[in-house]
Short mmCIF file of C-alpha atoms in Angstrom, two decimals:
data_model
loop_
_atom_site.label_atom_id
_atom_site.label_comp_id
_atom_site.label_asym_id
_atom_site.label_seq_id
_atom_site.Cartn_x
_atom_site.Cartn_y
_atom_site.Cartn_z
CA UNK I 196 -9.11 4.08 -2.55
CA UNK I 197 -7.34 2.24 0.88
CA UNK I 198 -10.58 1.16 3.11
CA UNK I 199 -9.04 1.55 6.41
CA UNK I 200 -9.70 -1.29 9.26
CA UNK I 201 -13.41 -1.72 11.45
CA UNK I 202 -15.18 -0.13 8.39
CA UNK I 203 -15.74 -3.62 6.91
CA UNK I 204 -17.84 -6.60 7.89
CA UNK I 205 -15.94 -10.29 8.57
CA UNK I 206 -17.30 -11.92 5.80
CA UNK I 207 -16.02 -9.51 3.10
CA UNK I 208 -12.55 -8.83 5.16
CA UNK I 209 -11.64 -12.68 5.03
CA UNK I 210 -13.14 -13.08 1.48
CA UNK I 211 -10.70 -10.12 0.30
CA UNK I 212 -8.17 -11.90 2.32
CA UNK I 213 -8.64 -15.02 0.63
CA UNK I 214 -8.74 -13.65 -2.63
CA UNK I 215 -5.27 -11.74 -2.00
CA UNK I 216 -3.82 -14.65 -0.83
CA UNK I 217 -4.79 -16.85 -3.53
CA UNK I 218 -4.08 -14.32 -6.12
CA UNK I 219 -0.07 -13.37 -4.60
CA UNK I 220 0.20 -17.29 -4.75
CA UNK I 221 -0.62 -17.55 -8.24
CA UNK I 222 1.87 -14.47 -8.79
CA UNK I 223 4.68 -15.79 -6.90
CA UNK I 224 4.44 -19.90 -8.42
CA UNK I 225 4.34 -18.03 -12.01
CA UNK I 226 7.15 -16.04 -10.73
CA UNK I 227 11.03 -17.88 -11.01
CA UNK I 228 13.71 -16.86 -8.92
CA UNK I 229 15.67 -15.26 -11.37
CA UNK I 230 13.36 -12.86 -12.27
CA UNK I 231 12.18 -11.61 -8.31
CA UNK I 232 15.41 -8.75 -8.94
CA UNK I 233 13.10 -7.46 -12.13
CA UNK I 234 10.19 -8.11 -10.32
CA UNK I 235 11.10 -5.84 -7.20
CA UNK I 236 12.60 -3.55 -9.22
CA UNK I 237 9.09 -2.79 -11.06
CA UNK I 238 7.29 -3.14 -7.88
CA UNK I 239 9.75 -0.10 -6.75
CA UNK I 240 8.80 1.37 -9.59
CA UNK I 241 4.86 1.12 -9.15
CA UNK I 242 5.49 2.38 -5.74
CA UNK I 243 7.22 5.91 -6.50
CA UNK I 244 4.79 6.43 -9.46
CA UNK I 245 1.59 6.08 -7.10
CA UNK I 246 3.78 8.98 -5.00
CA UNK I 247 3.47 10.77 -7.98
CA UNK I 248 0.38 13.79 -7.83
CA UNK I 249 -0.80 14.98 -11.19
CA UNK I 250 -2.90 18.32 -11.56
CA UNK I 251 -6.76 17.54 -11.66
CA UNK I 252 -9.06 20.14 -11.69
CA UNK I 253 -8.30 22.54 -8.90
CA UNK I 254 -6.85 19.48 -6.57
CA UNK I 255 -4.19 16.87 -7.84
CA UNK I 256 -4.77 13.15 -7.28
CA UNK I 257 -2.29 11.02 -6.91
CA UNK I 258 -1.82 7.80 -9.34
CA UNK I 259 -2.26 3.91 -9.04
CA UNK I 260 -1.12 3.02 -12.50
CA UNK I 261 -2.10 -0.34 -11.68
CA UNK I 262 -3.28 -1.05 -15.23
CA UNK I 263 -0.27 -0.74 -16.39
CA UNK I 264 1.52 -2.90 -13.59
CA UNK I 265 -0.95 -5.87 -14.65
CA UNK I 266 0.17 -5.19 -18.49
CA UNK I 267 4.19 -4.91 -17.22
CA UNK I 268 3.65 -7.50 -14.46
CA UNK I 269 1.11 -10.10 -15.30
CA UNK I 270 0.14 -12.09 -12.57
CA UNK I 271 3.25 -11.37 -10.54
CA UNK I 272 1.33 -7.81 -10.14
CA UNK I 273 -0.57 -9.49 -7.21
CA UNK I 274 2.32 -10.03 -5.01
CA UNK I 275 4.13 -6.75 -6.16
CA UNK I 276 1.70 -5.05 -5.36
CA UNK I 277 0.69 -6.49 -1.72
CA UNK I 278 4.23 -5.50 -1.25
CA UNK I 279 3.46 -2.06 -1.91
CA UNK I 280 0.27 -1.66 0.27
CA UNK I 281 2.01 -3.38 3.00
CA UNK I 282 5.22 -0.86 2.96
CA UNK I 283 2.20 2.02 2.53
CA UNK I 284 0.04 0.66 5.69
CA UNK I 285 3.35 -0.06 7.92
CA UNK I 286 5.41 3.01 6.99
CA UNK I 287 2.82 5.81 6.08
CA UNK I 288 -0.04 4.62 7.65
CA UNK I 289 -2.21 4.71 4.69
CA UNK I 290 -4.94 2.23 4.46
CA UNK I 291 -4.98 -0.62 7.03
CA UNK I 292 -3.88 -4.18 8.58
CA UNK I 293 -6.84 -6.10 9.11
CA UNK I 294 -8.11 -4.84 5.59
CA UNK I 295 -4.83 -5.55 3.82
CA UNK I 296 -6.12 -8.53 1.96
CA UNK I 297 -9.30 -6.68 0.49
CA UNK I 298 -7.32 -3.64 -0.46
CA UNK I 299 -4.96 -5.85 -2.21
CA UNK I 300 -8.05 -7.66 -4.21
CA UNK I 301 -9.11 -4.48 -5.08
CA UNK I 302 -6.29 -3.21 -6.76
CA UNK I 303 -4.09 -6.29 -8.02
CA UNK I 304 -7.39 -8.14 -9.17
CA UNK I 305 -8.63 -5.19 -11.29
CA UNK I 306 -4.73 -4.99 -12.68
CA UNK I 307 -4.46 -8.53 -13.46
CA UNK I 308 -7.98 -8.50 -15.21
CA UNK I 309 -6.89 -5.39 -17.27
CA UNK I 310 -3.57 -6.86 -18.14
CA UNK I 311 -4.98 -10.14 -19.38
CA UNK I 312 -7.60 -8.60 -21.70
CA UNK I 313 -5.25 -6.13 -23.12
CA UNK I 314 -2.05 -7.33 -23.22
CA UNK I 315 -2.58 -8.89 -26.67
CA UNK I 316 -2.68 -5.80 -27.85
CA UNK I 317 0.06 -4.28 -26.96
CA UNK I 318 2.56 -6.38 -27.70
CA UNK I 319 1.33 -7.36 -30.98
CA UNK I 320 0.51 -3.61 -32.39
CA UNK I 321 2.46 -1.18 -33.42
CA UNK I 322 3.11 1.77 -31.01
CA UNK I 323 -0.23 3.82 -31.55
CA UNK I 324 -2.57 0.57 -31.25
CA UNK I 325 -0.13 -0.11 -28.51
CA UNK I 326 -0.79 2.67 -26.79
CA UNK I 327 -4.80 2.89 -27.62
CA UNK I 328 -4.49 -0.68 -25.49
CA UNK I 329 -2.71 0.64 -22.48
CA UNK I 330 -5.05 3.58 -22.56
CA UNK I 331 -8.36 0.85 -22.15
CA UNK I 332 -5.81 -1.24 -19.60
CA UNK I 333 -5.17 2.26 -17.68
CA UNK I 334 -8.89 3.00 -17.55
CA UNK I 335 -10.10 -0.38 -17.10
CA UNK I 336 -8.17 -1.18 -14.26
CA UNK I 337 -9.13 2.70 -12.50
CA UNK I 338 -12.64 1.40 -13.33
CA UNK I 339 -12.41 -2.11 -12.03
CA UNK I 340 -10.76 -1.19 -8.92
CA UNK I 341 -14.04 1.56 -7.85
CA UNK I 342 -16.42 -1.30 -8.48
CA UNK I 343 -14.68 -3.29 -6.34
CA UNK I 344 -13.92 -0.54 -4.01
CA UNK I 345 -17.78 -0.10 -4.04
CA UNK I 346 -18.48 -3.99 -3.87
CA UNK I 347 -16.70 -4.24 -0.51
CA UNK I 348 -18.63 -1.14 0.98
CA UNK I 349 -22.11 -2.23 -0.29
CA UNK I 350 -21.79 -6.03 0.70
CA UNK I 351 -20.54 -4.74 4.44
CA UNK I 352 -24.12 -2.93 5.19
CA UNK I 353 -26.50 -0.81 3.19
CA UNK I 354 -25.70 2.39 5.41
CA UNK I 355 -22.41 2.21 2.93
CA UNK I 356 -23.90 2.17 -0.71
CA UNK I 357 -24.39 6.02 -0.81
CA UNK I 358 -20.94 5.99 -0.10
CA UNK I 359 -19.55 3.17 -2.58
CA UNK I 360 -21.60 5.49 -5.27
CA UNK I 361 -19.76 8.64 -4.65
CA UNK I 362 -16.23 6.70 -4.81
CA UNK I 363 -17.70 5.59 -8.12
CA UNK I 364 -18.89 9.16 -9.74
CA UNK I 365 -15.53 10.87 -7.71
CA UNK I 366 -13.42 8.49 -9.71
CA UNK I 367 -14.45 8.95 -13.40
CA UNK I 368 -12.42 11.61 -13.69
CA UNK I 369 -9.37 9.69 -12.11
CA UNK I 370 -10.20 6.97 -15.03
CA UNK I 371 -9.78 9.13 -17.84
CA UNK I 372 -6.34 10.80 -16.62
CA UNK I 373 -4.86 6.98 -15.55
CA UNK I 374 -6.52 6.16 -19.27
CA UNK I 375 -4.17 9.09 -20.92
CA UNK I 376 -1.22 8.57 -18.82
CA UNK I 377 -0.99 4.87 -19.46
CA UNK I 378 -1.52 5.37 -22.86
CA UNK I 379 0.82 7.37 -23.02
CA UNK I 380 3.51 5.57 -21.02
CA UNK I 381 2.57 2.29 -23.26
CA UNK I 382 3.36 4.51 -26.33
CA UNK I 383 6.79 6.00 -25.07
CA UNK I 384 7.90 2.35 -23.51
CA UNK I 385 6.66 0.30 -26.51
CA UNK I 386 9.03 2.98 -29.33
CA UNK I 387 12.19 2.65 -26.66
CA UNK I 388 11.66 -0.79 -25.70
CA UNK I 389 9.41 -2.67 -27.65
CA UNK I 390 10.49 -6.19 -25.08
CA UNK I 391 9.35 -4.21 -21.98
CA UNK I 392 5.99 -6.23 -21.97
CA UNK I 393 7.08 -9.38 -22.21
CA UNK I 394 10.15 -8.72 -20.37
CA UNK I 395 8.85 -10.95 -17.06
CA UNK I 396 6.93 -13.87 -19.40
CA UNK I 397 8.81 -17.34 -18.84
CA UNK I 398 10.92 -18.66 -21.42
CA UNK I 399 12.30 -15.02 -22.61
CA UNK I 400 15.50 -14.24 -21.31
CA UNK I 401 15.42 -10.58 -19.99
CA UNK O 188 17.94 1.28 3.60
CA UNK O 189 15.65 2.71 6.20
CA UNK O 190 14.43 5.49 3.80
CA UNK O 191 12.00 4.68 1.78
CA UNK O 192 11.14 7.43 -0.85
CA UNK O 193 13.27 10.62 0.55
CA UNK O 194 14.42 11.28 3.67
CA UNK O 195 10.99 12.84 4.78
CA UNK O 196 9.47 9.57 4.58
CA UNK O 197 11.80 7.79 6.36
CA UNK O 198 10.72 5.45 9.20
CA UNK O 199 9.55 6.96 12.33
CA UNK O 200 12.33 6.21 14.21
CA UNK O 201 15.29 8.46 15.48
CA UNK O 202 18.63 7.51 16.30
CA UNK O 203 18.67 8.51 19.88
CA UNK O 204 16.08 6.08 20.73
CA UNK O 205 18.19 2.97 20.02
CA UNK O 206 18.43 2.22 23.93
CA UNK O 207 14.37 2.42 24.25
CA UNK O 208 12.19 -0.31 25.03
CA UNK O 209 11.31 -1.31 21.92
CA UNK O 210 14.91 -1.57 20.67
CA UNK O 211 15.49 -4.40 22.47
CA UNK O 212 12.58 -6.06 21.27
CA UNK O 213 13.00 -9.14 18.34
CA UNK O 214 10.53 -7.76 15.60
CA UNK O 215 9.02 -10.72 15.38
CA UNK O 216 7.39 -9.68 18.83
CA UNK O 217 6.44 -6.45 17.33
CA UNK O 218 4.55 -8.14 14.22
CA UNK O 219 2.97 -10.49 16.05
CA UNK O 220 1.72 -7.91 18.84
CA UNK O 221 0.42 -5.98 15.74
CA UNK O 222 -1.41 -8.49 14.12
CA UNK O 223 -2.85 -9.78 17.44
CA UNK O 224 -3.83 -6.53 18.09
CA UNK O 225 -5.19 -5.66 14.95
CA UNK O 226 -7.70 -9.00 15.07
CA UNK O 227 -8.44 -8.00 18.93
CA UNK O 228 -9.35 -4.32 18.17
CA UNK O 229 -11.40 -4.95 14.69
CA UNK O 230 -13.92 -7.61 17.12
CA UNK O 231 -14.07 -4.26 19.72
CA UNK O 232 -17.62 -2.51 19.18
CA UNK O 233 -18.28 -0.56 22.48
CA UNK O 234 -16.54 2.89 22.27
CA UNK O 235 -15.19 2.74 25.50
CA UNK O 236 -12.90 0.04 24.95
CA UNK O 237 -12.37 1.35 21.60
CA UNK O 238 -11.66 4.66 23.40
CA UNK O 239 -8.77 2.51 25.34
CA UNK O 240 -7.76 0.41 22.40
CA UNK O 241 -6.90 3.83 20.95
CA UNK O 242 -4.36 4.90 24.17
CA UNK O 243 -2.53 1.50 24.46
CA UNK O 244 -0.53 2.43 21.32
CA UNK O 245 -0.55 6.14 22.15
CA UNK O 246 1.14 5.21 25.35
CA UNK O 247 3.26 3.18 23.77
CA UNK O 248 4.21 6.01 21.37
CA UNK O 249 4.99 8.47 24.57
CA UNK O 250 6.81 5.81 26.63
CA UNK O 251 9.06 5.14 23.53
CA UNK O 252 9.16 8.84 23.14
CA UNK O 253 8.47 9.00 19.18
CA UNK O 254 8.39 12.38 17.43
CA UNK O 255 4.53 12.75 18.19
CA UNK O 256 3.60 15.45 16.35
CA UNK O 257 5.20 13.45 12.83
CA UNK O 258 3.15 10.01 13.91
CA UNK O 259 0.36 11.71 14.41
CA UNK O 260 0.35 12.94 11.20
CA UNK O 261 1.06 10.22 9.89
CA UNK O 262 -1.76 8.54 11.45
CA UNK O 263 -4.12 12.05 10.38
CA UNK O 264 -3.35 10.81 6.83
CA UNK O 265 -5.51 8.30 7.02
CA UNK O 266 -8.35 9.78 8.24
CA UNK O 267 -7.84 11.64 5.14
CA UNK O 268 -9.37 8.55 3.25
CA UNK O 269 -12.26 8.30 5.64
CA UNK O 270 -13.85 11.06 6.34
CA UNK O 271 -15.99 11.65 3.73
CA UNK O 272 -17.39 8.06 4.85
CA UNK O 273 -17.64 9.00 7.85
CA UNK O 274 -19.55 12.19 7.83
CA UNK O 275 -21.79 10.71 5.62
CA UNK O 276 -22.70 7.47 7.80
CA UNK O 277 -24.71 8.76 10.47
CA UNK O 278 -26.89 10.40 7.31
CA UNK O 279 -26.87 6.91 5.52
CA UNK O 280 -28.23 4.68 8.68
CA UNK O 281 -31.13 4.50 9.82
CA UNK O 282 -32.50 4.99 13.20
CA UNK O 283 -33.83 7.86 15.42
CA UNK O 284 -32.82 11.40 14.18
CA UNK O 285 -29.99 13.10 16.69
CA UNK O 286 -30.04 16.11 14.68
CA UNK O 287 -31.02 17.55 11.56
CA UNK O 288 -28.99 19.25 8.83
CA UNK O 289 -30.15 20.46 5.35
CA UNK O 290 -32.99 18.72 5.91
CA UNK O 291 -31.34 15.37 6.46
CA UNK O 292 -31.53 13.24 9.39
CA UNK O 293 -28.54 12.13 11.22
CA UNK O 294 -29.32 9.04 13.10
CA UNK O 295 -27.79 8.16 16.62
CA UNK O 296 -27.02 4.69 15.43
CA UNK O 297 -25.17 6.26 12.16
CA UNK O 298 -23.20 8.65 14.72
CA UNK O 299 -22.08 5.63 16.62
CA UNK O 300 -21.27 3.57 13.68
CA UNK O 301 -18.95 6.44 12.26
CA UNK O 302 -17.37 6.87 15.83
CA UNK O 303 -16.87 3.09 15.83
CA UNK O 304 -14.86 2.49 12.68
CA UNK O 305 -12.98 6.08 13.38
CA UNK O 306 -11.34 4.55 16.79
CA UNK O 307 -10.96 1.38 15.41
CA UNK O 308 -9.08 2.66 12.25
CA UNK O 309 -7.23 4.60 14.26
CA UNK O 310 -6.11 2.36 17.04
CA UNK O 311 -4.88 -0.21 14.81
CA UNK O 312 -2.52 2.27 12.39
CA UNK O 313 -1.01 3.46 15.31
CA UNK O 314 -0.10 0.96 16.92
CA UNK O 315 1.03 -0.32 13.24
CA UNK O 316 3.24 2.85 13.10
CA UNK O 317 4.88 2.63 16.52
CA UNK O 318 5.60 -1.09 16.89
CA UNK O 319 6.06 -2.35 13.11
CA UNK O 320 6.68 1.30 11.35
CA UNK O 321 9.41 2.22 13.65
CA UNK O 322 11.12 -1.03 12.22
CA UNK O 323 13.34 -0.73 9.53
CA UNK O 324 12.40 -1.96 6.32
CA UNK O 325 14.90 -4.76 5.79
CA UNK O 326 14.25 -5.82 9.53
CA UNK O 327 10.63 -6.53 8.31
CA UNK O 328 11.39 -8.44 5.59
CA UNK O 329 13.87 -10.64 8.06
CA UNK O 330 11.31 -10.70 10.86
CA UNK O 331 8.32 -11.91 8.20
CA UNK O 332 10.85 -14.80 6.75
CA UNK O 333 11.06 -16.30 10.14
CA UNK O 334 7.40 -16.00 10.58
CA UNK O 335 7.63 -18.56 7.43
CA UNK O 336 6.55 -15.47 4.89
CA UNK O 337 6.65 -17.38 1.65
CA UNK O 338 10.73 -17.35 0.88
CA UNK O 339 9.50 -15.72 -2.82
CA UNK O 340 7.61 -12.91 -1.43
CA UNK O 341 10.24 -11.39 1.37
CA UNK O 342 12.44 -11.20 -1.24
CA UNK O 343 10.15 -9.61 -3.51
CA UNK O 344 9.47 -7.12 -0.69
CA UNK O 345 13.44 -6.77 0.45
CA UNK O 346 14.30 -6.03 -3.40
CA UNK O 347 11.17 -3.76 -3.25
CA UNK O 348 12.84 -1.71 -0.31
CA UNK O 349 15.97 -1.71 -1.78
CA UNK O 350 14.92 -0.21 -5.02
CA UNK O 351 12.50 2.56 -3.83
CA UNK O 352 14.86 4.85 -2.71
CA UNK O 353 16.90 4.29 -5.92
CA UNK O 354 13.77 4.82 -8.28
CA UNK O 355 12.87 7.62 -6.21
CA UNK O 356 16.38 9.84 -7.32
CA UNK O 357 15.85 8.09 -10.91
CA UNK O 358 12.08 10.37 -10.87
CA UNK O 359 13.36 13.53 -8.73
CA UNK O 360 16.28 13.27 -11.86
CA UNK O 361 13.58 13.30 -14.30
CA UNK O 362 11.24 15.96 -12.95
CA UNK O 363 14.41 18.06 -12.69
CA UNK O 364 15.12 17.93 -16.57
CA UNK O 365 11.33 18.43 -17.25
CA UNK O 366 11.63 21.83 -14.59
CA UNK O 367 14.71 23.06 -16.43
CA UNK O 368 13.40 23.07 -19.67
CA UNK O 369 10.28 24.98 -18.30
CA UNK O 370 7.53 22.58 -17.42
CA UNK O 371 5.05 23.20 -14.60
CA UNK O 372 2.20 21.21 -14.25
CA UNK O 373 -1.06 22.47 -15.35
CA UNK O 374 -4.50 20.77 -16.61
CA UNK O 375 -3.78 19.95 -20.25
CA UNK O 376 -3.23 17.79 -22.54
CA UNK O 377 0.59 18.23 -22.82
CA UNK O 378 0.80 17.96 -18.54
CA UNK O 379 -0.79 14.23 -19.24
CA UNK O 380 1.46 13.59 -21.65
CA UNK O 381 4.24 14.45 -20.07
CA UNK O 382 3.04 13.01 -17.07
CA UNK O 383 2.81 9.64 -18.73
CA UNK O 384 5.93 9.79 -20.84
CA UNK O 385 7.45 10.36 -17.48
CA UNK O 386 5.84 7.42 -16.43
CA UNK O 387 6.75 5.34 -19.29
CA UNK O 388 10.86 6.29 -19.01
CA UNK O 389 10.26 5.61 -15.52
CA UNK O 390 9.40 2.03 -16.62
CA UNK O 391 12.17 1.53 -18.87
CA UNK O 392 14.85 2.39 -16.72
CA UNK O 393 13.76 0.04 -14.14
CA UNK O 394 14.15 -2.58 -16.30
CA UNK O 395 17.40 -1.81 -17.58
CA UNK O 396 18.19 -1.17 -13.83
CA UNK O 397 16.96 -4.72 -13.15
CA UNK O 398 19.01 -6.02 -16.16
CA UNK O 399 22.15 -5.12 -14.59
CA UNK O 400 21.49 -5.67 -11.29
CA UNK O 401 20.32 -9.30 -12.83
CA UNK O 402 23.64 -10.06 -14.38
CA UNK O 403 25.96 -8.34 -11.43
CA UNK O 404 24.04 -10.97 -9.28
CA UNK O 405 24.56 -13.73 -11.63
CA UNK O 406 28.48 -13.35 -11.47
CA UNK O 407 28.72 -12.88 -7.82
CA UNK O 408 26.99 -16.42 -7.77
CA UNK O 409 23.43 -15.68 -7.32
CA UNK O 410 21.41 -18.94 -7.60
CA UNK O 411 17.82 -17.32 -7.30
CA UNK O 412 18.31 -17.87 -3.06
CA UNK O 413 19.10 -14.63 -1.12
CA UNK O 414 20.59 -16.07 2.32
CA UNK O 415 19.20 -14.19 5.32
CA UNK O 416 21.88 -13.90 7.59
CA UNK O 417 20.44 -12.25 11.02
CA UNK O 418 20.74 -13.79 14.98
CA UNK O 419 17.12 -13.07 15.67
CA UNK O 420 16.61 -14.09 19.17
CA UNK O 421 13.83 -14.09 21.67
CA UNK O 422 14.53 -12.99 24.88
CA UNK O 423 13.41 -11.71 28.36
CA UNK O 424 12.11 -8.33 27.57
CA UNK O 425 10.52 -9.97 24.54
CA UNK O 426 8.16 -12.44 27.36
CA UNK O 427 8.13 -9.77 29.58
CA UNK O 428 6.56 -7.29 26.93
CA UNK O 429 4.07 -9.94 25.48
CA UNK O 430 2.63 -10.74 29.15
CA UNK O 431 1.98 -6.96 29.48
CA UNK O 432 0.61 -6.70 26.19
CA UNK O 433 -1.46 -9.91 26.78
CA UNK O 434 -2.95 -8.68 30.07
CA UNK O 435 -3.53 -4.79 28.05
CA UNK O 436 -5.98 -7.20 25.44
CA UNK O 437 -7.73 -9.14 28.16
CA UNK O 438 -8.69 -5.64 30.06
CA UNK O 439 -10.05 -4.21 26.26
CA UNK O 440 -12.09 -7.61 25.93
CA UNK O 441 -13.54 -7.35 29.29
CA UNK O 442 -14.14 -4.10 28.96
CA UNK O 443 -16.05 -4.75 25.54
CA UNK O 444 -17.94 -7.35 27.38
CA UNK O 445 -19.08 -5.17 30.68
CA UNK O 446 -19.84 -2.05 28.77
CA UNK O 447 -21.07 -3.19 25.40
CA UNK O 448 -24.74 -4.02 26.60
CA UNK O 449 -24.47 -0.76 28.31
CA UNK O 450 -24.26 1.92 24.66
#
């Protein structure tokens, strides 16, 4: 899913930029002080589970889970998870600098769009609808993120769309296992800790 | 700090080089060479200077005598994510056929595009790896704070740091119970599950994590500020490595500017 630098043309690399910046600003005003400990601490968190290869097939892919970061994180999943793709380009070398901002819009603004439209749900139902909710936010989010993986491709030059179409068909299988899993981690987190999800909403005290 | 999931992962850098070059470089110089570099390279479109673009930070690499083989691979994991894009390019573009495979044309301008964004990508990770990647992680978030990084976000990204490492034993712990009571990942149902109830734990012992770590904070005094206490200073080698590194850019520009017309 990381586009890596010179693939992209300027227009869409200072859009995405734009967008990411705008979006980890939102995060970070909607963000108080006292809760940036919680807030790193899940952004950790996001970062060791997207180290994390499950069996698919006979390959493994490895997870983004960033469904379930918007439904943990809200907003503040933007900036959490910039954090993350930075650490990933400057340690690992996965992804890229230039295209930092775009790779960031592609995966926070898919999270924050999944979280928003399903959050309702599961912190209002019990832990089965719960979990039916973090399933569609898992899979939504998967699903988001190739269209917009696809968008940036196919607005940078038409030699690309063949391309932005097999990242969409290679990835429907990656949607229904990040569907499942975070599902399944709703379920589990919502019967332990029913607060979890609105553990980093103002006014609650953690 | 400097190991960020498991020792394997840790930064690039090894102990004996502390007296190298780049040591004694602030790492605001370092980010700031990146980032210039990264913006300089990404403009680049003749191969040649691409082709050079791509050995300034290989240089770089021997001079400071990184463990080549691991940056390289490093930098190989990238093109991981690419090449399927790649290959398929000079396929996708059109132009005049170079050669013909399957019955599909590969076109010269495809070919050139794909060899294009390969050096480019390329260039600008390594260089990312051996002047900001050989940095350790809490040095980042100090350098980026005096390059007026939003106050909110470096600490975001120095609690990030902090915590990997600790969330990373927290999982290796769990996957350790799930071996021991005989669990080996396969493609079912019951992997997914387990998988995601993984996940889910995962989750809830980060926040209990951050719960404490919240209220140790809050009676050692913390007032939401963490107070960056580092003597970052610019000096000679640091003016001394940016004229070098300036005059390195203005040779890749002219070369984009003599040869481009040229391929």
């Amino acid at each position: 899913m990381h586009i890596v630098d010179g693939a992209l043309s300027s227009p869409v690399v200072i859009g995405g930029a734009l967008i990411a910046a705008g979006g980890v600003a939102v995060g970070l005003k909607k963000l108080p002080l006292e809760r940036i400990p919680a807030a790193g601490v899940l952004s950790a968190c996001f970062f060791v589970a997207s180290l994390i290869h499950v069996p698919l097939g006979p390959t493994s892919v490895h997870l983004i889970l960033n469904g379930l970061a918007g439904l943990v994180l809200g907003w503040a999943a933007f900036p959490a998870l910039f954090v993350g793709l930075l650490l990933q380009a400057v340690f690992f070398g996965f992804g890229g600098l230039t295209v930092l901002g775009v790779n960031t819009t592609n995966i926070a603004l898919a999270a924050v769009l999944a979280g928003v439209l399903c959050r309702p749900g599961v912190v209002r139902g019990s832990p089965f609808v719960a979990s039916l909710w973090g399933g569609l936010a898992g899979g939504l989010a998967i699903a988001f993120t190739t269209v917009l993986v696809g968008a940036s491709l196919a607005l940078s030059g038409e030699a690309f769309i063949p391309a932005a179409k097999l990242v969409f068909f290679a990835h429907i299988p990656v949607i229904a296992v990040e569907a499942v899993l975070t599902g399944m981690a709703v379920y589990l987190a919502t019967k332990v800790k029913p607060e979890l999800f609105g553990a980093l909403t103002p006014g609650k005290a953690i | 700090m400097g190991h960020l999931a498991g020792s394997e992962r840790a930064t690039l850098n090894t102990a004996t080089a502390e007296s190298r070059l780049l040591q004694r470089l602030d790492p605001r110089t370092r980010v700031i060479c990146v980032l210039v570099f990264a913006v300089c390279v990404v403009a680049l479109s003749s191969p040649l200077a691409l082709a050079v673009a791509l050995a300034v930070p290989a240089t770089l690499m021997l001079v400071q005598g990184l463990p080549i083989g691991k940056t390289l691979r490093r930098m190989a994991a990238m093109d991981g994510f690419i090449i399927f894009m790649l290959v398929l390019l000079p396929f996708t573009t059109a132009g005049p056929a170079a050669f013909t495979l399957f019955g599909f044309d590969a076109s010269t301008t495809g070919i050139w595009k794909a060899v294009e964004i390969g050096l480019t990508a390329n260039a600008i990770i390594l260089m990312v790896l051996v002047l900001v990647g050989t940095l350790e992680p809490g040095q980042l978030g100090h350098a980026l704070a005096r390059l007026r990084a939003p106050e909110t976000l470096v600490h975001l990204m120095l609690f990030t740091v902090r915590y990997i490492s600790v969330l990373q034993e927290e999982y290796t712990r769990l996957r350790a119970a799930m071996k021991m009571r005989g669990f080996t990942p396969k493609n079912t149902l019951h992997t997914y599950r387990s998988f995601g109830y993984l996940v889910g734990m995962l989750l809830v012992r980060a926040v209990d994590r951050s719960e404490r770590i919240l209220d140790a904070m809050k009676c050692r005094g913390f007032d939401g500020r963490l107070y960056l206490l580092d003597d970052l200073r610019y000096s000679k080698a640091d003016f001394t490595f940016a004229l070098v590194f300036s005059g390195a850019l203005v040779v890749l520009i002219g070369l984009e500017v003599f040869s481009g017309s040229a391929v």
